């Protein structure tokens, strides 16, 4: 019943891995929860993700990666977003990300990290609170 | 407690007189019980659930058509399955050390994991390889990397499986060239190359070229190996990744065999005789958690494939009709919570693979929902296989669950349901057209989403995740790849490029370009390239220019 426009969320898959089950399930879960969702598909470079965020004018970006390249690719994406003036776009992440890396990613500004076993409900409420 | 009825005369009699009154007094735990493929499971099965008399030949005997009970006459009494832990990481040196460790620990075959740049046709120094070098597998940019990976491993003795698809021809060329340097002739090489692009478009995502040229590279490899490497499996037609992406057991059989049909048709269209190349086709399935459905799945797939080969393709050679398969336990069932439970999950899954008659097996490690496995975790996986092989007793008789009313009934149902799906794919125009229309992709997405909703609702329980949770757990020790490895890898790439004869490289790449534009077999030209020290990226670039690149059809 809300009259406000729904938040726009970009679900993106940086890196070369093709494991897109999680990204697609989250994309669909967010869509079913009433958000506008854009899914990039696999094998996105940091530049492609920044471009998509700009063009689609999104409120948040969810990054899904299972290859272990997150500590190289996420900083490049954050930097690209800052350079494009998109500092206020919230970034969250999921996939195979060891707990040991959470602090480094949080310091980058990636506040929501959702590992294996996360319920869709938790991600929906995170996005609601952005 | 049921009523004390004298001698129920049939299953129906027992249901009516014993089971129904009991359920009326006390409800069962659920309204209905079913497998992952939504096949209803009844409270009991009896003789009336076995195939009718006209179909009873279907159970048959091991090593006899239609091979329901196994492909070899002695199965594990003769030789155990090949214990093959999938590995490769960091660098060719680290990978070589892990291979030699696993062989020392009693592993009986190698299974090579490549990093994503290698899988998608980029050298380690390409900008798109940033962060990916050595992460999910070993980086192989040129022949010297491959030589190091197999240092002190005799390629005439070991059988090697390579999980490589879009760049399969290149990696097989490296392997053949390294063997030649070791003095091992190609005809003595034993192993398997995955080389299955159709499932890459559906689920795994490491394709480079569009389907048509991919099919050409695949059938070129079939033709080359039929004459040059007769002991090499030229493809591993894989249901594993589609099931991991979310499909059901029935869909796993149906999609895999429909892909297999497409490959056989493509090879026949390229002028090959079915019984010349089909003996070298191999398969790859998951072992998921529904133990009885999985055992039935392996048996049903074997039977259905035998019938397809005989009835559709007129195969006369029994070796072409036998579905020989590798199995891996289900990565998707590994939980990041209470990781020790994953050892138990993987053991149960591996049990189904052995009861189902697998030819080789990989057991996942407990820490793989977090990172690549540590050496300690991989050792437990190998020990799991050895315990099943040497302590459980299940290897003493062939197809030990045969004749179980439930197993035989479920085997039949899975076969029939999979057959219907294959007919549906045939009606769409075959697997390639179905992929281009996104049919399999949509079916998989839908099944994956529904499963997630069941977990959200709690109608499907995952121990430690949505039930029986523990409080905060301390992080466990995981394998980390040293960033230095990537720098060393790129330094070696530069050294190789500096020392090679560049006119020889250019000539070999130019010849490949010419061959790829013609109808000639690409394999000899690719071998010439790798021997001239051309790189994975350079060879792939030549083919990209001629074949074009596949764009993803994004559906969710």
XYZ file of C-alpha atoms in Angstrom:
686
model
C 0.000 0.000 0.000
C 3.038 2.241 0.206
C 2.997 5.154 -2.206
C 6.767 5.677 -2.145
C 8.680 4.254 -5.072
C 10.368 0.973 -4.261
C 14.117 0.920 -3.697
C 16.196 -0.115 -6.687
C 18.711 -2.857 -6.051
C 21.526 -4.050 -8.318
C 22.615 -7.640 -7.835
C 26.021 -8.076 -9.436
C 28.483 -10.890 -9.941
C 32.059 -9.614 -10.068
C 34.873 -11.949 -11.061
C 34.894 -14.959 -13.331
C 32.953 -17.560 -11.368
C 29.674 -18.806 -12.765
C 28.044 -19.868 -9.493
C 24.934 -17.766 -9.801
C 22.412 -19.759 -7.780
C 22.699 -17.521 -4.740
C 22.657 -14.281 -6.742
C 19.538 -15.327 -8.630
C 17.706 -16.560 -5.535
C 18.469 -13.285 -3.719
C 17.462 -11.236 -6.785
C 14.166 -13.023 -6.973
C 13.586 -12.909 -3.224
C 14.108 -9.133 -3.191
C 11.840 -8.722 -6.205
C 9.132 -10.767 -4.511
C 9.574 -8.552 -1.436
C 8.647 -5.539 -3.587
C 11.991 -4.063 -4.590
C 13.010 -3.205 -8.138
C 15.837 -5.587 -8.913
C 18.380 -5.494 -11.715
C 20.643 -8.532 -12.074
C 23.838 -8.075 -14.105
C 24.607 -11.681 -14.971
C 28.008 -13.293 -14.439
C 31.598 -12.186 -15.166
C 31.269 -8.491 -14.433
C 34.356 -6.311 -14.134
C 34.370 -3.535 -11.485
C 33.902 -0.973 -14.292
C 30.836 -2.780 -15.633
C 29.280 -2.866 -12.171
C 29.891 0.850 -11.595
C 28.390 1.604 -15.023
C 25.304 -0.475 -14.254
C 24.890 1.256 -10.880
C 25.067 4.663 -12.576
C 22.693 3.825 -15.395
C 20.143 2.118 -13.210
C 20.291 4.748 -10.470
C 20.266 2.169 -7.717
C 19.970 2.559 -3.948
C 21.983 -0.512 -3.096
C 24.318 -3.048 -4.685
C 24.544 -6.682 -3.656
C 27.788 -8.368 -4.732
C 27.920 -12.140 -5.015
C 31.227 -13.929 -5.399
C 32.394 -17.482 -4.767
C 35.841 -17.504 -6.367
C 37.804 -15.958 -3.500
C 38.723 -12.811 -5.448
C 36.660 -10.493 -3.208
C 39.627 -8.798 -1.508
C 40.935 -7.703 -4.915
C 37.663 -6.891 -6.639
C 35.546 -5.282 -3.903
C 38.035 -2.433 -3.245
C 38.109 -1.722 -6.999
C 34.305 -1.559 -7.071
C 34.127 0.705 -3.991
C 36.728 3.019 -5.470
C 34.923 3.109 -8.811
C 31.648 3.996 -7.114
C 33.320 6.794 -5.160
C 34.889 8.178 -8.320
C 31.491 8.115 -9.984
C 29.968 10.053 -7.080
C 27.975 7.099 -5.855
C 29.324 7.187 -2.284
C 25.880 6.876 -0.769
C 24.900 3.658 -2.514
C 24.820 0.912 0.111
C 26.881 -2.179 -0.654
C 26.225 -5.656 0.698
C 27.810 -8.966 -0.219
C 27.389 -12.707 -0.194
C 28.997 -15.917 -1.384
C 32.040 -17.715 -0.057
C 33.619 -15.041 2.126
C 35.583 -16.244 5.158
C 34.834 -14.604 8.523
C 38.502 -13.572 8.683
C 37.833 -11.105 5.861
C 34.729 -9.443 7.318
C 36.583 -6.709 9.142
C 38.554 -5.621 6.087
C 35.373 -5.512 4.015
C 33.455 -3.610 6.703
C 36.235 -1.027 6.810
C 35.750 -0.607 3.057
C 32.136 0.263 3.757
C 30.547 -3.092 2.967
C 28.369 -3.413 6.043
C 26.098 -6.327 5.249
C 27.887 -9.614 4.591
C 25.611 -12.612 4.157
C 27.308 -15.996 4.159
C 25.953 -19.429 3.268
C 22.775 -20.314 5.126
C 21.488 -16.724 5.359
C 17.720 -16.500 5.143
C 16.129 -14.254 2.521
C 14.255 -12.585 5.365
C 17.520 -11.263 6.820
C 18.566 -9.777 3.484
C 15.145 -8.232 2.922
C 15.196 -6.563 6.325
C 18.743 -5.319 5.742
C 17.660 -3.711 2.460
C 14.538 -2.280 4.100
C 16.700 -0.554 6.699
C 19.060 1.098 4.195
C 1.093 -50.097 17.744
C -0.999 -51.574 14.926
C -3.937 -53.919 15.255
C -3.022 -57.524 15.444
C -4.267 -58.727 12.058
C -3.582 -62.226 10.946
C -1.376 -62.495 7.875
C -2.068 -59.454 5.698
C -2.343 -60.857 2.188
C -0.925 -57.969 0.250
C 0.424 -54.477 0.616
C -3.091 -53.134 0.114
C -4.421 -55.477 2.736
C -1.774 -54.299 5.185
C -2.436 -50.628 4.347
C -6.162 -51.058 4.914
C -6.065 -53.193 8.009
C -2.933 -52.117 9.827
C -1.546 -48.849 8.585
C -4.738 -46.815 8.078
C -6.192 -47.487 11.514
C -2.807 -46.641 13.063
C -2.641 -43.323 11.223
C -6.179 -42.535 12.281
C -5.170 -42.933 15.896
C -1.941 -41.049 15.535
C -1.037 -38.867 12.590
C 2.301 -39.357 10.867
C 4.987 -36.646 11.068
C 3.926 -35.251 7.732
C 0.919 -35.377 5.408
C 3.034 -36.719 2.607
C 6.595 -37.925 2.239
C 8.452 -37.337 -0.995
C 11.863 -37.252 -2.662
C 13.614 -34.122 -3.939
C 12.001 -34.826 -7.321
C 8.560 -34.737 -5.685
C 8.048 -38.452 -6.113
C 5.708 -39.623 -3.358
C 7.194 -42.186 -1.039
C 4.729 -44.724 0.309
C 4.846 -46.183 3.819
C 5.996 -49.543 2.460
C 6.775 -51.141 -0.882
C 6.043 -54.729 -1.780
C 6.314 -57.219 -4.605
C 3.427 -55.450 -6.352
C 5.727 -52.416 -6.804
C 8.348 -54.275 -8.804
C 8.367 -53.871 -12.583
C 5.685 -55.971 -14.220
C 6.709 -59.206 -15.850
C 7.289 -57.590 -19.238
C 9.793 -55.197 -17.678
C 11.537 -57.541 -15.274
C 14.482 -57.946 -17.643
C 15.215 -54.347 -16.763
C 16.781 -55.358 -13.449
C 18.909 -57.948 -15.176
C 22.515 -58.644 -14.240
C 25.743 -56.638 -13.901
C 27.645 -56.047 -17.145
C 24.545 -57.095 -19.103
C 22.252 -54.805 -21.058
C 20.597 -52.545 -19.894
C 23.252 -52.334 -17.170
C 20.895 -51.339 -14.348
C 23.061 -53.305 -11.917
C 26.425 -51.977 -12.997
C 28.817 -51.797 -15.905
C 31.495 -54.292 -14.914
C 31.189 -58.024 -14.249
C 33.095 -57.896 -10.949
C 32.533 -54.270 -9.865
C 34.251 -53.509 -6.536
C 35.136 -57.164 -5.951
C 37.527 -56.780 -8.877
C 38.719 -53.209 -8.478
C 37.550 -50.415 -6.188
C 36.354 -47.131 -7.621
C 39.062 -44.576 -8.361
C 39.541 -42.278 -5.375
C 39.996 -38.921 -6.960
C 40.015 -35.756 -4.864
C 39.549 -32.654 -7.036
C 42.414 -30.302 -6.345
C 44.587 -27.548 -7.657
C 45.367 -24.128 -6.222
C 47.852 -21.280 -5.917
C 50.504 -22.344 -8.423
C 51.783 -25.264 -10.436
C 54.391 -25.908 -7.701
C 51.870 -25.975 -4.814
C 49.517 -28.114 -6.870
C 52.273 -30.589 -7.671
C 53.062 -30.868 -3.948
C 49.376 -31.558 -3.140
C 49.127 -34.181 -5.918
C 52.162 -36.027 -4.683
C 50.853 -35.868 -1.108
C 47.477 -37.314 -2.177
C 49.131 -40.102 -4.183
C 51.329 -40.891 -1.162
C 48.198 -41.113 0.989
C 46.704 -43.799 -1.242
C 44.692 -41.735 -3.713
C 44.443 -43.660 -6.974
C 43.854 -40.932 -9.577
C 44.341 -37.199 -9.996
C 41.624 -34.645 -10.548
C 42.840 -31.306 -11.746
C 41.121 -28.041 -10.823
C 42.033 -24.986 -12.914
C 41.690 -21.360 -11.932
C 39.023 -19.298 -13.639
C 41.295 -17.346 -16.021
C 42.590 -20.685 -17.370
C 39.024 -21.972 -17.651
C 37.840 -18.909 -19.538
C 40.839 -18.516 -21.834
C 42.880 -15.710 -20.244
C 46.515 -15.642 -19.220
C 47.400 -14.858 -15.608
C 48.439 -11.304 -16.525
C 45.159 -10.303 -18.197
C 43.352 -7.450 -16.359
C 40.217 -9.600 -15.981
C 42.299 -12.169 -14.072
C 42.806 -9.700 -11.199
C 42.334 -11.557 -7.925
C 41.448 -14.839 -9.652
C 44.903 -16.295 -10.349
C 45.359 -19.553 -8.456
C 42.156 -19.082 -6.435
C 39.839 -21.933 -7.420
C 42.467 -24.032 -9.133
C 45.901 -24.070 -10.661
C 46.813 -21.386 -13.230
C 48.094 -22.901 -16.486
C 49.096 -20.211 -18.972
C 51.591 -22.235 -20.998
C 53.209 -25.624 -21.301
C 55.859 -25.004 -18.634
C 53.148 -24.487 -15.992
C 51.737 -27.890 -16.926
C 55.167 -29.533 -16.773
C 55.676 -28.237 -13.240
C 52.233 -29.442 -12.121
C 53.190 -33.007 -13.125
C 56.808 -32.882 -12.031
C 57.889 -36.352 -10.783
C 54.491 -37.854 -11.617
C 54.681 -40.585 -14.232
C 51.878 -39.957 -16.718
C 52.005 -43.548 -17.916
C 50.993 -44.701 -14.411
C 48.442 -42.170 -13.196
C 44.980 -41.462 -14.542
C 44.092 -37.775 -14.579
C 40.737 -36.082 -14.760
C 40.691 -32.455 -15.863
C 37.770 -30.182 -15.113
C 38.130 -27.967 -18.130
C 35.606 -27.079 -20.796
C 35.900 -24.050 -23.089
C 39.690 -24.468 -23.148
C 39.615 -28.279 -23.022
C 41.457 -28.758 -26.313
C 44.289 -26.511 -25.126
C 44.683 -28.230 -21.762
C 44.574 -31.693 -23.316
C 47.221 -30.496 -25.769
C 49.441 -29.421 -22.842
C 48.956 -32.827 -21.230
C 49.812 -34.734 -24.401
C 52.857 -32.509 -24.957
C 54.106 -32.950 -21.370
C 53.661 -36.728 -21.688
C 55.658 -36.686 -24.910
C 58.483 -34.862 -23.113
C 58.333 -37.542 -20.374
C 58.625 -40.193 -23.104
C 55.028 -41.397 -22.617
C 53.148 -41.977 -25.897
C 49.661 -40.478 -26.185
C 48.081 -43.897 -26.649
C 49.093 -44.838 -23.084
C 47.450 -41.819 -21.446
C 44.514 -42.551 -19.169
C 42.070 -39.997 -17.881
C 39.091 -37.817 -18.610
C 38.552 -34.305 -19.857
C 35.272 -32.637 -18.911
C 34.792 -30.919 -22.304
C 31.032 -30.485 -21.702
C 30.004 -27.005 -22.833
C 26.251 -27.497 -22.877
C 26.056 -27.618 -19.097
C 28.285 -24.528 -18.957
C 25.597 -22.523 -20.758
C 22.957 -23.998 -18.449
C 24.689 -23.733 -15.108
C 28.427 -23.497 -14.630
C 29.203 -20.440 -16.712
C 32.743 -20.929 -18.061
C 31.811 -20.903 -21.755
C 33.688 -18.709 -24.224
C 32.280 -19.343 -27.712
C 28.670 -19.800 -28.890
C 27.239 -23.345 -28.921
C 27.904 -24.163 -32.582
C 31.689 -23.631 -32.635
C 31.876 -25.162 -29.157
C 30.275 -28.330 -30.519
C 32.820 -28.320 -33.323
C 35.767 -28.116 -30.880
C 34.213 -30.932 -28.844
C 33.728 -33.248 -31.807
C 37.229 -32.408 -33.108
C 38.537 -33.637 -29.771
C 36.395 -36.821 -30.029
C 37.780 -37.570 -33.469
C 41.382 -36.872 -32.509
C 41.217 -38.989 -29.350
C 39.432 -41.890 -31.058
C 42.624 -42.520 -33.016
C 45.389 -41.022 -30.838
C 44.373 -41.568 -27.190
C 42.105 -44.619 -27.094
C 42.246 -44.866 -23.278
C 41.157 -41.294 -22.707
C 37.549 -40.312 -21.909
C 36.869 -37.449 -24.298
C 34.012 -35.860 -22.378
C 32.447 -36.053 -18.956
C 28.812 -35.222 -19.547
C 27.849 -33.568 -16.331
C 24.667 -33.373 -14.343
C 26.595 -32.294 -11.267
C 26.578 -28.545 -11.832
C 22.942 -28.381 -12.916
C 21.885 -30.194 -9.765
C 24.110 -27.945 -7.665
C 22.425 -24.980 -9.340
C 19.106 -26.290 -8.095
C 17.495 -28.918 -10.326
C 15.960 -32.167 -9.093
C 17.243 -35.730 -9.484
C 14.869 -36.360 -12.389
C 16.014 -33.180 -14.129
C 19.633 -34.119 -13.476
C 19.195 -37.399 -15.368
C 17.098 -35.830 -18.112
C 19.233 -32.754 -18.791
C 22.465 -34.772 -18.691
C 21.240 -37.450 -21.074
C 19.653 -34.870 -23.384
C 23.041 -33.163 -23.569
C 24.645 -36.538 -24.249
C 22.185 -37.097 -27.101
C 23.170 -33.716 -28.561
C 26.869 -34.621 -28.452
C 26.292 -37.992 -30.076
C 24.181 -36.383 -32.795
C 26.848 -33.718 -33.393
C 29.586 -36.345 -33.684
C 27.512 -38.423 -36.099
C 26.793 -35.284 -38.125
C 30.558 -34.647 -38.224
C 30.968 -38.034 -39.885
C 31.961 -40.251 -36.957
C 30.583 -43.761 -36.404
C 28.716 -44.089 -33.124
C 30.656 -47.116 -31.873
C 33.975 -45.475 -32.766
C 33.648 -42.591 -30.313
C 30.883 -43.564 -27.852
C 33.095 -45.948 -25.807
C 35.054 -42.850 -24.748
C 32.045 -40.920 -23.379
C 31.903 -40.623 -19.596
C 29.426 -39.040 -17.189
C 29.508 -37.059 -13.967
C 26.773 -36.896 -11.350
C 26.322 -35.479 -7.883
C 25.649 -37.601 -4.820
C 23.040 -35.567 -2.962
C 21.504 -36.209 0.434
C 18.352 -38.202 -0.335
C 20.193 -41.503 -0.136
C 17.627 -43.892 -1.614
C 16.621 -41.537 -4.416
C 20.285 -41.100 -5.312
C 20.959 -44.840 -5.493
C 17.906 -45.203 -7.725
C 19.067 -42.230 -9.822
C 22.394 -43.831 -10.701
C 20.684 -47.084 -11.636
C 17.968 -45.345 -13.676
C 20.497 -43.210 -15.561
C 22.517 -46.278 -16.477
C 19.472 -48.110 -17.794
C 18.051 -45.164 -19.709
C 21.385 -44.408 -21.412
C 21.810 -48.020 -22.525
C 18.360 -47.954 -24.093
C 19.001 -44.613 -25.806
C 22.259 -45.860 -27.307
C 20.660 -49.014 -28.670
C 17.203 -47.762 -29.603
C 18.042 -44.269 -30.857
C 21.573 -44.662 -32.161
C 21.743 -48.342 -33.101
C 24.879 -48.987 -31.088
C 26.197 -52.531 -31.363
C 29.159 -52.225 -28.986
C 28.248 -52.819 -25.307
C 31.049 -50.461 -24.261
C 29.178 -47.600 -25.997
C 26.041 -48.492 -24.064
C 27.526 -48.453 -20.589
C 27.153 -45.270 -18.624
C 30.400 -44.965 -16.683
C 30.422 -42.103 -14.219
C 32.349 -40.046 -11.732
C 30.564 -38.806 -8.633
C 31.158 -35.870 -6.347
C 29.305 -35.241 -3.105
C 27.081 -32.168 -3.026
C 28.916 -28.916 -2.380
C 25.638 -27.092 -2.036
C 24.690 -29.107 1.061
C 27.823 -28.057 2.953
C 26.987 -25.609 5.689
C 29.141 -22.797 7.017
C 27.532 -23.512 10.412
C 28.729 -26.461 12.562
C 31.213 -27.512 9.891
C 31.972 -30.910 11.441
C 28.465 -32.002 10.414
C 29.643 -31.755 6.808
C 31.824 -34.836 7.288
C 28.691 -36.813 8.129
C 26.724 -35.363 5.216
C 29.508 -36.142 2.755
C 29.857 -39.684 4.079
C 26.160 -40.412 3.545
C 26.312 -38.951 0.062
C 29.426 -40.945 -0.802
C 27.642 -44.072 0.438
C 24.894 -43.525 -2.128
C 27.493 -43.195 -4.904
C 29.085 -46.507 -3.973
C 25.737 -48.254 -3.576
C 24.867 -46.785 -6.985
C 27.979 -48.250 -8.625
C 30.174 -45.213 -9.350
C 33.495 -45.614 -11.204
C 35.254 -42.800 -9.380
C 34.519 -40.533 -6.458
C 35.381 -37.197 -4.899
C 34.260 -36.537 -1.330
C 33.939 -32.863 -0.401
C 35.722 -31.486 2.634
C 34.059 -29.986 5.671
C 35.461 -26.471 5.217
C 34.391 -25.884 1.615
C 31.474 -23.593 2.437
C 34.207 -21.217 3.630
C 37.219 -21.658 1.354
C 39.267 -24.206 -0.544
C 39.940 -27.193 1.707
C 42.997 -27.465 3.923
C 45.264 -30.488 3.608
C 43.876 -31.832 6.897
C 40.278 -31.569 5.659
C 41.105 -33.242 2.332
C 42.789 -36.103 4.175
C 39.548 -36.772 6.078
C 37.713 -36.865 2.722
C 40.127 -39.430 1.348
C 39.876 -41.447 4.571
C 36.084 -41.395 4.227
C 36.473 -43.127 0.883
C 38.922 -45.625 2.320
C 36.583 -46.457 5.220
C 33.705 -47.047 2.798
C 36.002 -49.203 0.665
C 37.699 -51.269 3.326
C 35.494 -51.279 6.430
C 31.840 -50.954 5.461
C 31.425 -54.276 3.683
C 29.260 -52.690 0.975
C 31.849 -53.501 -1.672
C 31.575 -57.263 -1.237
C 28.547 -57.832 -3.426
C 27.495 -56.122 -6.621
C 24.535 -53.707 -6.565
C 23.559 -54.792 -3.043
C 20.274 -52.871 -2.946
C 18.888 -54.526 -6.085
C 15.574 -56.218 -5.497
C 14.585 -53.834 -2.746
C 10.957 -53.127 -3.535
C 11.490 -49.430 -2.930
C 14.755 -49.116 -4.860
C 13.430 -50.953 -7.906
C 10.196 -48.969 -7.884
C 12.021 -45.662 -7.501
C 14.504 -46.624 -10.230
C 11.558 -47.211 -12.569
C 9.828 -43.987 -11.653
C 12.966 -41.893 -12.088
C 13.626 -43.515 -15.453
C 10.073 -42.873 -16.642
C 9.992 -39.271 -15.404
C 13.397 -38.499 -16.932
C 12.280 -40.049 -20.204
C 9.281 -37.713 -20.312
C 11.550 -34.708 -19.787
C 13.855 -35.849 -22.591
C 10.815 -36.154 -24.873
C 9.879 -32.593 -23.934
C 13.392 -31.392 -24.828
C 13.236 -33.374 -28.091
C 9.980 -31.561 -28.924
C 11.661 -28.205 -28.389
C 14.215 -29.261 -31.015
C 16.879 -30.817 -28.793
C 19.133 -29.697 -25.976
C 20.994 -26.939 -27.850
C 17.814 -25.176 -28.931
C 16.300 -25.668 -25.479
C 19.367 -23.946 -23.989
C 19.090 -21.087 -26.464
C 15.477 -20.675 -25.356
C 16.506 -20.767 -21.691
C 14.392 -23.848 -20.935
C 16.801 -25.680 -18.632
C 17.922 -22.413 -17.025
C 14.361 -21.461 -16.092
C 13.555 -24.910 -14.761
C 16.671 -24.806 -12.582
C 16.037 -21.275 -11.311
C 12.497 -22.200 -10.391
C 13.523 -25.356 -8.511
C 16.294 -23.494 -6.659
C 13.955 -20.715 -5.596
C 11.264 -23.114 -4.427
C 13.828 -25.004 -2.345
C 14.943 -21.757 -0.702
C 11.310 -20.919 0.113
C 10.890 -24.337 1.738
C 13.918 -23.627 3.909
C 12.505 -20.179 4.785
C 9.163 -21.719 5.773
C 10.851 -24.483 7.714
C 9.183 -27.243 5.729
C 12.712 -28.343 4.795
C 15.149 -28.605 7.687
C 18.879 -28.052 7.381
C 20.622 -29.087 10.582
C 22.573 -26.217 12.085
C 21.049 -23.674 9.683
C 17.288 -23.429 10.194
C 17.089 -26.031 12.950
C 19.284 -27.142 15.839
C 21.445 -24.019 15.616
C 24.378 -23.411 17.904
C 25.440 -20.109 19.354
C 28.244 -18.122 17.716
C 31.039 -20.395 16.544
C 34.713 -19.409 16.414
C 36.146 -19.107 12.884
C 38.027 -22.232 11.795
C 41.413 -22.293 10.159
C 41.127 -22.028 6.383
C 43.434 -22.227 3.390
C 44.631 -18.834 2.130
C 46.364 -18.243 -1.173
C 49.446 -16.047 -0.775
C 49.172 -13.020 -3.139
C 52.874 -13.603 -3.942
C 51.824 -16.708 -5.908
C 50.108 -14.569 -8.494
C 53.197 -12.352 -8.891
C 55.432 -15.401 -9.347
C 53.032 -16.827 -11.898
C 53.081 -13.639 -13.958
C 56.886 -13.430 -13.691
C 57.204 -16.950 -15.118
C 54.766 -16.079 -17.913
C 56.989 -13.135 -18.842
C 60.120 -15.304 -18.766
C 58.538 -17.882 -21.059
C 57.378 -15.202 -23.473
C 60.873 -13.694 -23.537
C 62.692 -16.927 -24.276
C 60.400 -18.554 -26.861
C 60.911 -18.290 -30.597
C 58.352 -15.670 -31.524
C 58.250 -16.421 -35.241
C 57.525 -20.056 -34.417
C 54.679 -18.948 -32.116
C 53.246 -16.639 -34.765
C 53.407 -19.338 -37.425
C 51.650 -21.848 -35.169
C 48.899 -19.370 -34.242
C 48.457 -18.396 -37.907
C 48.122 -22.050 -38.833
C 45.511 -22.557 -36.093
C 43.588 -19.598 -37.455
C 43.621 -21.147 -40.923
C 42.568 -24.574 -39.640
C 39.789 -23.139 -37.482
C 38.324 -21.377 -40.527
C 38.382 -24.636 -42.478
C 36.696 -27.908 -41.583
C 39.925 -29.603 -40.550
C 40.472 -30.947 -37.049
C 41.760 -28.235 -34.710
C 43.571 -30.564 -32.258
C 46.860 -31.049 -34.173
C 47.136 -27.293 -34.760
C 46.524 -26.591 -31.051
C 49.198 -29.122 -30.063
C 51.613 -27.367 -32.436
C 50.783 -24.042 -30.713
C 51.406 -25.319 -27.178
C 54.699 -26.944 -28.192
C 55.805 -23.588 -29.578
C 54.982 -22.161 -26.100
C 51.954 -20.187 -27.250
C 49.787 -19.307 -24.227
C 46.270 -20.256 -23.169
C 45.183 -16.658 -23.757
C 46.819 -16.360 -27.186
C 45.290 -19.581 -28.471
C 41.863 -18.619 -27.094
C 42.129 -15.173 -28.695
C 42.690 -16.725 -32.119
C 39.552 -18.807 -31.677
C 37.551 -15.891 -30.212
C 38.270 -13.884 -33.317
C 36.969 -16.632 -35.578
C 34.166 -18.099 -33.478
C 32.928 -15.018 -31.616
C 31.955 -14.991 -27.952
C 28.764 -16.153 -26.290
C 26.625 -13.561 -24.511
C 24.839 -14.621 -21.358
C 21.070 -14.811 -21.487
C 20.228 -13.348 -18.095
C 17.150 -14.966 -16.572
C 16.184 -15.070 -12.907
